[in-house]
PDB file of C-alpha atoms in Angstrom:
ATOM      1  CA  MET A  33       9.783   6.414  34.618  1.00 51.00           C
ATOM      2  CA  GLN A  34       6.399   5.144  33.418  1.00 63.00           C
ATOM      3  CA  GLN A  35       4.565   2.986  35.931  1.00 83.00           C
ATOM      4  CA  ILE A  36       3.278  -0.365  34.729  1.00 87.00           C
ATOM      5  CA  LYS A  37      -0.351  -0.890  35.666  1.00 91.00           C
ATOM      6  CA  ARG A  38      -2.715  -3.803  35.174  1.00 92.00           C
ATOM      7  CA  SER A  39      -6.431  -4.243  34.628  1.00 94.00           C
ATOM      8  CA  LYS A  40      -9.106  -6.766  33.740  1.00 94.00           C
ATOM      9  CA  ASP A  41     -11.575  -4.020  32.906  1.00 95.00           C
ATOM     10  CA  TYR A  42     -11.200  -4.663  29.179  1.00 94.00           C
ATOM     11  CA  ASP A  43     -13.804  -2.071  28.234  1.00 94.00           C
ATOM     12  CA  LYS A  44     -11.643   0.755  29.544  1.00 95.00           C
ATOM     13  CA  PHE A  45      -9.266   0.242  26.591  1.00 95.00           C
ATOM     14  CA  ASN A  46     -10.061   1.745  23.188  1.00 93.00           C
ATOM     15  CA  ILE A  47      -9.085   0.408  19.760  1.00 89.00           C
ATOM     16  CA  LEU A  48      -7.994   3.077  17.285  1.00 84.00           C
ATOM     17  CA  THR A  49      -9.443   2.701  13.791  1.00 82.00           C
ATOM     18  CA  SER A  50      -6.320   4.419  12.420  1.00 78.00           C
ATOM     19  CA  ASN A  51      -4.046   1.721  13.823  1.00 76.00           C
ATOM     20  CA  ARG A  52      -3.065  -1.393  11.896  1.00 76.00           C
ATOM     21  CA  VAL A  53      -5.790  -4.012  11.400  1.00 80.00           C
ATOM     22  CA  VAL A  54      -5.063  -7.052  13.572  1.00 83.00           C
ATOM     23  CA  GLN A  55      -5.230 -10.455  11.885  1.00 84.00           C
ATOM     24  CA  LYS A  56      -7.066 -13.286  13.667  1.00 87.00           C
ATOM     25  CA  ASN A  57      -4.203 -15.716  13.128  1.00 84.00           C
ATOM     26  CA  LYS A  58      -1.857 -13.299  14.927  1.00 84.00           C
ATOM     27  CA  ILE A  59      -4.192 -13.204  17.914  1.00 89.00           C
ATOM     28  CA  ASN A  60      -4.414 -16.994  17.985  1.00 87.00           C
ATOM     29  CA  GLY A  61      -0.628 -17.239  17.853  1.00 84.00           C
ATOM     30  CA  MET A  62      -0.327 -14.829  20.760  1.00 87.00           C
ATOM     31  CA  ARG A  63      -2.894 -16.818  22.754  1.00 88.00           C
ATOM     32  CA  GLU A  64      -0.745 -19.913  22.347  1.00 84.00           C
ATOM     33  CA  ALA A  65       2.296 -17.920  23.459  1.00 81.00           C
ATOM     34  CA  LEU A  66       0.430 -16.797  26.590  1.00 83.00           C
ATOM     35  CA  LYS A  67      -0.363 -20.412  27.434  1.00 80.00           C
ATOM     36  CA  GLY A  68       3.215 -21.539  26.970  1.00 71.00           C
ATOM     37  CA  ASP A  69       5.237 -18.568  28.228  1.00 64.00           C
ATOM     38  CA  GLY A  70       2.919 -16.909  30.710  1.00 70.00           C
ATOM     39  CA  ASN A  71       1.506 -13.403  30.432  1.00 72.00           C
ATOM     40  CA  LEU A  72       3.883 -11.632  28.058  1.00 74.00           C
ATOM     41  CA  THR A  73       2.343  -8.251  28.816  1.00 76.00           C
ATOM     42  CA  ILE A  74       4.078  -8.309  32.212  1.00 82.00           C
ATOM     43  CA  ASP A  75       7.445  -7.882  30.470  1.00 80.00           C
ATOM     44  CA  TYR A  76       6.018  -6.270  27.318  1.00 83.00           C
ATOM     45  CA  PRO A  77       3.143  -4.071  28.498  1.00 90.00           C
ATOM     46  CA  ILE A  78       0.868  -2.480  25.944  1.00 90.00           C
ATOM     47  CA  LEU A  79       1.153   1.272  25.411  1.00 89.00           C
ATOM     48  CA  VAL A  80      -1.869   3.551  25.784  1.00 91.00           C
ATOM     49  CA  ASP A  81      -2.408   7.294  25.740  1.00 88.00           C
ATOM     50  CA  LYS A  82      -4.181   9.304  28.443  1.00 89.00           C
ATOM     51  CA  LYS A  83      -7.565   8.432  26.925  1.00 90.00           C
ATOM     52  CA  MET A  84      -6.734   4.703  27.082  1.00 92.00           C
ATOM     53  CA  ASN A  85      -6.407   4.413  23.318  1.00 91.00           C
ATOM     54  CA  ILE A  86      -4.117   1.475  22.542  1.00 90.00           C
ATOM     55  CA  LEU A  87      -1.122   2.858  20.665  1.00 87.00           C
ATOM     56  CA  GLU A  88       0.954  -0.322  20.578  1.00 85.00           C
ATOM     57  CA  GLY A  89       0.105  -3.891  21.558  1.00 88.00           C
ATOM     58  CA  GLN A  90      -3.332  -4.549  20.056  1.00 90.00           C
ATOM     59  CA  THR A  91      -2.569  -8.216  19.437  1.00 90.00           C
ATOM     60  CA  ARG A  92      -1.438  -8.750  23.037  1.00 91.00           C
ATOM     61  CA  TYR A  93      -4.554  -6.959  24.269  1.00 93.00           C
ATOM     62  CA  TYR A  94      -6.951  -9.140  22.247  1.00 93.00           C
ATOM     63  CA  ALA A  95      -5.115 -12.301  23.315  1.00 92.00           C
ATOM     64  CA  CYS A  96      -5.349 -11.316  26.995  1.00 93.00           C
ATOM     65  CA  VAL A  97      -9.068 -10.630  26.621  1.00 94.00           C
ATOM     66  CA  GLU A  98      -9.761 -13.998  25.018  1.00 93.00           C
ATOM     67  CA  GLU A  99      -7.643 -15.803  27.617  1.00 92.00           C
ATOM     68  CA  ASN A 100      -9.127 -13.775  30.511  1.00 92.00           C
ATOM     69  CA  ARG A 101      -5.668 -12.527  31.547  1.00 92.00           C
ATOM     70  CA  TRP A 102      -4.571  -9.347  33.245  1.00 93.00           C
ATOM     71  CA  VAL A 103      -3.644  -6.626  30.752  1.00 93.00           C
ATOM     72  CA  TYR A 104      -0.432  -4.915  31.806  1.00 93.00           C
ATOM     73  CA  TYR A 105      -0.056  -1.440  30.340  1.00 93.00           C
ATOM     74  CA  LYS A 106       1.829   1.846  30.466  1.00 90.00           C
ATOM     75  CA  VAL A 107       0.395   5.298  29.867  1.00 91.00           C
ATOM     76  CA  ALA A 108       2.441   7.329  27.386  1.00 85.00           C
ATOM     77  CA  GLU A 109       2.594  10.998  28.329  1.00 79.00           C
ATOM     78  CA  ARG A 110       3.883  12.427  25.057  1.00 76.00           C
ATOM     79  CA  VAL A 111       2.795   9.941  22.370  1.00 70.00           C
ATOM     80  CA  THR A 112      -0.282  10.771  20.271  1.00 69.00           C
ATOM     81  CA  ILE A 113      -2.287   9.014  17.570  1.00 66.00           C
ATOM     82  CA  ASN A 114      -0.181  10.695  14.889  1.00 69.00           C
ATOM     83  CA  HIS A 115       2.991   9.045  16.221  1.00 70.00           C
ATOM     84  CA  ILE A 116       1.744   5.480  15.693  1.00 66.00           C
ATOM     85  CA  ALA A 117       2.775   4.999  12.072  1.00 68.00           C
ATOM     86  CA  LYS A 118       6.064   6.860  12.533  1.00 68.00           C
ATOM     87  CA  ALA A 119       7.041   4.642  15.457  1.00 63.00           C
ATOM     88  CA  ASN A 120       6.228   1.492  13.517  1.00 63.00           C
ATOM     89  CA  SER A 121       8.253   2.637  10.508  1.00 63.00           C
ATOM     90  CA  LEU A 122      11.371   2.377  12.676  1.00 57.00           C
ATOM     91  CA  GLN A 123      10.465  -1.188  13.679  1.00 56.00           C
ATOM     92  CA  LYS A 124       9.986  -2.318  10.042  1.00 52.00           C
ATOM     93  CA  LYS A 125       6.724  -4.064  10.931  1.00 66.00           C
ATOM     94  CA  TRP A 126       4.191  -2.149   8.887  1.00 76.00           C
ATOM     95  CA  ASN A 127       3.660  -2.551   5.167  1.00 84.00           C
ATOM     96  CA  MET A 128       2.417   0.137   2.791  1.00 86.00           C
ATOM     97  CA  LYS A 129      -1.209  -0.860   3.189  1.00 86.00           C
ATOM     98  CA  ASP A 130      -0.903  -0.374   6.949  1.00 87.00           C
ATOM     99  CA  TYR A 131       0.488   3.148   6.521  1.00 89.00           C
ATOM    100  CA  LEU A 132      -2.131   4.010   3.925  1.00 90.00           C
ATOM    101  CA  HIS A 133      -4.933   2.732   6.164  1.00 90.00           C
ATOM    102  CA  SER A 134      -3.630   4.728   9.124  1.00 89.00           C
ATOM    103  CA  TYR A 135      -3.171   8.093   7.393  1.00 91.00           C
ATOM    104  CA  LEU A 136      -6.328   7.703   5.311  1.00 91.00           C
ATOM    105  CA  THR A 137      -8.321   7.121   8.498  1.00 91.00           C
ATOM    106  CA  LEU A 138      -6.818  10.243  10.043  1.00 91.00           C
ATOM    107  CA  TYR A 139      -7.759  12.206   6.904  1.00 91.00           C
ATOM    108  CA  ASN A 140     -11.310  10.891   7.078  1.00 91.00           C
ATOM    109  CA  GLU A 141     -11.417  12.019  10.699  1.00 89.00           C
ATOM    110  CA  GLY A 142     -10.700  15.578   9.607  1.00 91.00           C
ATOM    111  CA  GLN A 143      -6.895  15.837   9.541  1.00 91.00           C
ATOM    112  CA  THR A 144      -6.599  17.443   6.112  1.00 89.00           C
ATOM    113  CA  GLN A 145      -2.790  17.405   6.084  1.00 89.00           C
ATOM    114  CA  TYR A 146      -3.117  13.795   4.900  1.00 90.00           C
ATOM    115  CA  HIS A 147      -5.031  14.732   1.723  1.00 89.00           C
ATOM    116  CA  ALA A 148      -2.369  13.174  -0.517  1.00 88.00           C
ATOM    117  CA  TYR A 149      -3.135   9.761   0.992  1.00 90.00           C
ATOM    118  CA  LYS A 150      -6.793  10.141  -0.057  1.00 89.00           C
ATOM    119  CA  ILE A 151      -5.670  10.898  -3.617  1.00 88.00           C
ATOM    120  CA  PHE A 152      -3.290   7.923  -3.481  1.00 89.00           C
ATOM    121  CA  SER A 153      -6.064   5.609  -2.268  1.00 89.00           C
ATOM    122  CA  ASP A 154      -8.541   6.846  -4.884  1.00 87.00           C
ATOM    123  CA  TYR A 155      -5.944   6.217  -7.598  1.00 87.00           C
ATOM    124  CA  MET A 156      -5.435   2.628  -6.478  1.00 86.00           C
ATOM    125  CA  ASP A 157      -9.206   2.101  -6.667  1.00 86.00           C
ATOM    126  CA  LYS A 158      -9.101   2.966 -10.365  1.00 85.00           C
ATOM    127  CA  ILE A 159      -6.935  -0.079 -11.103  1.00 84.00           C
ATOM    128  CA  PRO A 160      -8.281  -3.085  -9.164  1.00 76.00           C
ATOM    129  CA  LYS A 161      -5.554  -5.197  -7.523  1.00 83.00           C
ATOM    130  CA  LEU A 162      -2.859  -2.573  -8.179  1.00 84.00           C
ATOM    131  CA  GLY A 163      -0.274  -2.807  -5.399  1.00 83.00           C
ATOM    132  CA  PRO A 164       0.633   0.330  -3.402  1.00 84.00           C
ATOM    133  CA  SER A 165       4.332   0.101  -4.293  1.00 82.00           C
ATOM    134  CA  THR A 166       3.419   0.036  -8.000  1.00 85.00           C
ATOM    135  CA  ALA A 167       1.062   2.972  -7.516  1.00 85.00           C
ATOM    136  CA  MET A 168       3.902   4.868  -5.859  1.00 84.00           C
ATOM    137  CA  MET A 169       6.157   4.309  -8.878  1.00 81.00           C
ATOM    138  CA  ILE A 170       3.479   5.815 -11.109  1.00 82.00           C
ATOM    139  CA  LEU A 171       2.400   8.658  -8.854  1.00 83.00           C
ATOM    140  CA  CYS A 172       5.667   9.666  -7.192  1.00 81.00           C
ATOM    141  CA  GLY A 173       8.481   8.596  -9.505  1.00 70.00           C
ATOM    142  CA  ASP A 174      11.391   8.574  -7.035  1.00 61.00           C
ATOM    143  CA  ARG A 175      10.297   5.595  -4.953  1.00 65.00           C
ATOM    144  CA  ARG A 176      13.035   5.706  -2.296  1.00 67.00           C
ATOM    145  CA  ALA A 177      12.544   9.325  -1.309  1.00 67.00           C
ATOM    146  CA  SER A 178       8.782   9.019  -1.602  1.00 79.00           C
ATOM    147  CA  MET A 179       8.623   5.850   0.496  1.00 82.00           C
ATOM    148  CA  TYR A 180      10.239   7.552   3.482  1.00 78.00           C
ATOM    149  CA  LYS A 181       7.813  10.486   3.315  1.00 84.00           C
ATOM    150  CA  PHE A 182       4.914   8.065   2.787  1.00 87.00           C
ATOM    151  CA  GLN A 183       5.787   6.175   5.975  1.00 84.00           C
ATOM    152  CA  GLN A 184       6.342   9.318   8.017  1.00 82.00           C
ATOM    153  CA  GLY A 185       2.975  10.799   7.076  1.00 87.00           C
ATOM    154  CA  GLU A 186       4.710  13.640   5.260  1.00 84.00           C
ATOM    155  CA  MET A 187       3.597  12.948   1.694  1.00 84.00           C
ATOM    156  CA  THR A 188       1.788  15.938   0.153  1.00 80.00           C
ATOM    157  CA  ILE A 189       0.051  16.526  -3.154  1.00 74.00           C
ATOM    158  CA  HIS A 190       3.225  18.304  -4.284  1.00 74.00           C
ATOM    159  CA  ASP A 191       4.994  14.923  -4.191  1.00 75.00           C
ATOM    160  CA  LEU A 192       2.565  13.525  -6.764  1.00 78.00           C
ATOM    161  CA  VAL A 193       3.032  13.821 -10.508  1.00 74.00           C
ATOM    162  CA  THR A 194       0.421  15.672 -12.561  1.00 75.00           C
ATOM    163  CA  LEU A 195      -2.814  13.964 -11.604  1.00 76.00           C
ATOM    164  CA  SER A 196      -4.466  14.406 -14.992  1.00 83.00           C
ATOM    165  CA  TRP A 197      -1.547  12.489 -16.548  1.00 85.00           C
ATOM    166  CA  SER A 198      -1.804   9.757 -13.910  1.00 83.00           C
ATOM    167  CA  ASP A 199      -5.552   9.433 -14.460  1.00 86.00           C
ATOM    168  CA  GLN A 200      -5.052   9.100 -18.214  1.00 90.00           C
ATOM    169  CA  PHE A 201      -2.381   6.458 -17.667  1.00 91.00           C
ATOM    170  CA  ALA A 202      -4.762   4.473 -15.448  1.00 90.00           C
ATOM    171  CA  GLU A 203      -7.499   4.688 -18.068  1.00 92.00           C
ATOM    172  CA  ASP A 204      -5.171   3.570 -20.861  1.00 94.00           C
ATOM    173  CA  LEU A 205      -3.782   0.741 -18.733  1.00 94.00           C
ATOM    174  CA  ARG A 206      -7.303  -0.576 -18.184  1.00 92.00           C
ATOM    175  CA  MET A 207      -7.551  -1.117 -21.937  1.00 94.00           C
ATOM    176  CA  PHE A 208      -5.454  -4.261 -21.452  1.00 95.00           C
ATOM    177  CA  ALA A 209      -7.964  -5.698 -18.973  1.00 93.00           C
ATOM    178  CA  GLU A 210     -10.109  -6.836 -21.898  1.00 93.00           C
ATOM    179  CA  TYR A 211      -7.297  -9.026 -23.217  1.00 95.00           C
ATOM    180  CA  ILE A 212      -5.196 -10.010 -20.200  1.00 94.00           C
ATOM    181  CA  PRO A 213      -7.495  -9.663 -17.146  1.00 92.00           C
ATOM    182  CA  ASP A 214      -5.367 -12.020 -15.053  1.00 92.00           C
ATOM    183  CA  PHE A 215      -2.149 -10.020 -15.143  1.00 92.00           C
ATOM    184  CA  TYR A 216      -2.566  -6.540 -16.620  1.00 93.00           C
ATOM    185  CA  TRP A 217      -2.274  -5.208 -13.063  1.00 91.00           C
ATOM    186  CA  HIS A 218       0.914  -7.154 -12.223  1.00 91.00           C
ATOM    187  CA  ARG A 219       3.811  -4.934 -11.223  1.00 89.00           C
ATOM    188  CA  SER A 220       6.155  -6.105 -14.014  1.00 93.00           C
ATOM    189  CA  PHE A 221       3.555  -5.507 -16.708  1.00 95.00           C
ATOM    190  CA  VAL A 222       2.475  -2.116 -15.329  1.00 92.00           C
ATOM    191  CA  MET A 223       6.072  -0.896 -15.160  1.00 91.00           C
ATOM    192  CA  ALA A 224       6.789  -2.146 -18.713  1.00 94.00           C
ATOM    193  CA  PHE A 225       3.768  -0.283 -20.038  1.00 95.00           C
ATOM    194  CA  HIS A 226       4.726   2.743 -17.930  1.00 92.00           C
ATOM    195  CA  SER A 227       8.191   2.770 -19.530  1.00 92.00           C
ATOM    196  CA  MET A 228       6.628   2.623 -22.986  1.00 94.00           C
ATOM    197  CA  TYR A 229       4.035   5.244 -22.101  1.00 94.00           C
ATOM    198  CA  LEU A 230       6.701   7.771 -21.099  1.00 90.00           C
ATOM    199  CA  ASN A 231       8.211   7.678 -24.584  1.00 92.00           C
ATOM    200  CA  LYS A 232       7.115  10.812 -26.440  1.00 92.00           C
ATOM    201  CA  ARG A 233       6.609   8.826 -29.644  1.00 93.00           C
ATOM    202  CA  TYR A 234       4.150   6.418 -28.029  1.00 95.00           C
ATOM    203  CA  ASP A 235       0.653   6.532 -29.571  1.00 95.00           C
ATOM    204  CA  HIS A 236      -1.976   4.832 -27.441  1.00 96.00           C
ATOM    205  CA  GLN A 237      -4.542   4.695 -30.237  1.00 96.00           C
ATOM    206  CA  ARG A 238      -2.022   2.718 -32.273  1.00 95.00           C
ATOM    207  CA  MET A 239      -1.493   0.301 -29.382  1.00 96.00           C
ATOM    208  CA  THR A 240      -5.251  -0.091 -28.911  1.00 96.00           C
ATOM    209  CA  ASP A 241      -5.632  -0.950 -32.586  1.00 95.00           C
ATOM    210  CA  ARG A 242      -2.771  -3.474 -32.489  1.00 94.00           C
ATOM    211  CA  MET A 243      -4.145  -5.156 -29.354  1.00 95.00           C
ATOM    212  CA  SER A 244      -7.515  -5.660 -31.032  1.00 94.00           C
ATOM    213  CA  LYS A 245      -5.722  -7.690 -33.724  1.00 93.00           C
ATOM    214  CA  GLN A 246      -2.673  -9.164 -32.000  1.00 93.00           C
ATOM    215  CA  SER A 247      -3.612  -9.627 -28.347  1.00 92.00           C
ATOM    216  CA  ARG A 248      -2.923 -13.377 -28.523  1.00 92.00           C
ATOM    217  CA  LYS A 249       0.775 -12.529 -28.801  1.00 93.00           C
ATOM    218  CA  LEU A 250       0.823 -10.871 -25.389  1.00 93.00           C
ATOM    219  CA  ARG A 251       2.095 -13.540 -23.024  1.00 91.00           C
ATOM    220  CA  LYS A 252       2.530 -13.621 -19.280  1.00 92.00           C
ATOM    221  CA  SER A 253       6.220 -12.983 -18.528  1.00 92.00           C
ATOM    222  CA  PRO A 254       8.453 -13.086 -15.457  1.00 89.00           C
ATOM    223  CA  SER A 255      10.070  -9.677 -15.918  1.00 93.00           C
ATOM    224  CA  CYS A 256       9.485  -6.088 -16.943  1.00 93.00           C
ATOM    225  CA  ASP A 257      12.065  -6.348 -19.761  1.00 93.00           C
ATOM    226  CA  LEU A 258      10.333  -9.328 -21.368  1.00 95.00           C
ATOM    227  CA  TYR A 259       6.972  -7.592 -21.186  1.00 95.00           C
ATOM    228  CA  LEU A 260       8.462  -4.516 -22.806  1.00 95.00           C
ATOM    229  CA  GLU A 261       9.895  -6.584 -25.673  1.00 95.00           C
ATOM    230  CA  ASN A 262       6.510  -8.262 -26.112  1.00 95.00           C
ATOM    231  CA  LEU A 263       4.645  -4.937 -26.119  1.00 95.00           C
ATOM    232  CA  GLU A 264       7.115  -3.467 -28.606  1.00 95.00           C
ATOM    233  CA  GLU A 265       6.580  -6.419 -30.952  1.00 94.00           C
ATOM    234  CA  ILE A 266       2.817  -5.924 -30.874  1.00 95.00           C
ATOM    235  CA  TYR A 267       3.064  -2.147 -31.213  1.00 95.00           C
ATOM    236  CA  ASN A 268       5.214  -2.473 -34.337  1.00 94.00           C
ATOM    237  CA  TRP A 269       3.154  -5.226 -35.952  1.00 93.00           C
ATOM    238  CA  ASN A 270       2.613  -4.739 -39.674  1.00 89.00           C
ATOM    239  CA  VAL A 271       4.750  -1.566 -39.694  1.00 88.00           C
ATOM    240  CA  ALA A 272       7.554  -0.858 -42.176  1.00 88.00           C
ATOM    241  CA  ALA A 273      11.032  -1.214 -40.710  1.00 87.00           C
ATOM    242  CA  ASN A 274      11.763   2.499 -41.002  1.00 86.00           C
ATOM    243  CA  ARG A 275       8.606   3.375 -39.049  1.00 86.00           C
ATOM    244  CA  LYS A 276       9.108   0.963 -36.161  1.00 91.00           C
ATOM    245  CA  ILE A 277       9.642   2.521 -32.735  1.00 92.00           C
ATOM    246  CA  ARG A 278      12.023   0.983 -30.244  1.00 92.00           C
ATOM    247  CA  PHE A 279      11.151   1.054 -26.533  1.00 90.00           C
ATOM    248  CA  THR A 280      13.774  -1.415 -25.321  1.00 83.00           C
TER     249      THR A 280
END
């Protein structure tokens, strides 16, 4: 059984850059909880490894430091840095940005098995404000299966679609930024354009030409289906009925 220890030597604890970033408001909330309910780390000690890296309980640690409280902790014998994200996936506390930050940091520290996360991150940088779940739909296709592997740190480059195709899609999507900068990156719009883009009869040069003349018709919509109808209308503008292409 792990022995619970305590310390006020705050400098002996290390913060892992690969762990989730702690928000200031969370620390402040925990400080208030410490004032009202006593030192919660007595019953919920933080978890550290043998090198005193904090694996779980960063918020409690920061709150104890700011309130000058004892930090109660347990040393995990078998848990390593690589287990952090996996453990949190079971608790449903981390979001995709947390996982991406964790595995990307590990890659940057030399753990090359996380190369796919670097590619994923670089792709998101190509489309400012693109959400990670939307990027996953584009890059991985099967979101459910991919999400589990993404959380577990098991995503590889083999799980990604052809990168040259993905890069071209990102470049063509950015064309809309000139006309609808406020929402071209919204999930519903991206997925509508993605659906259109997958159609073998889609011609991006034709869409570029139509947008230069009919962009005012592209309206912000609440759903992917409405965006797709709107895009189809613009794409088929000034085209004979027998040459119109249906995407809906």
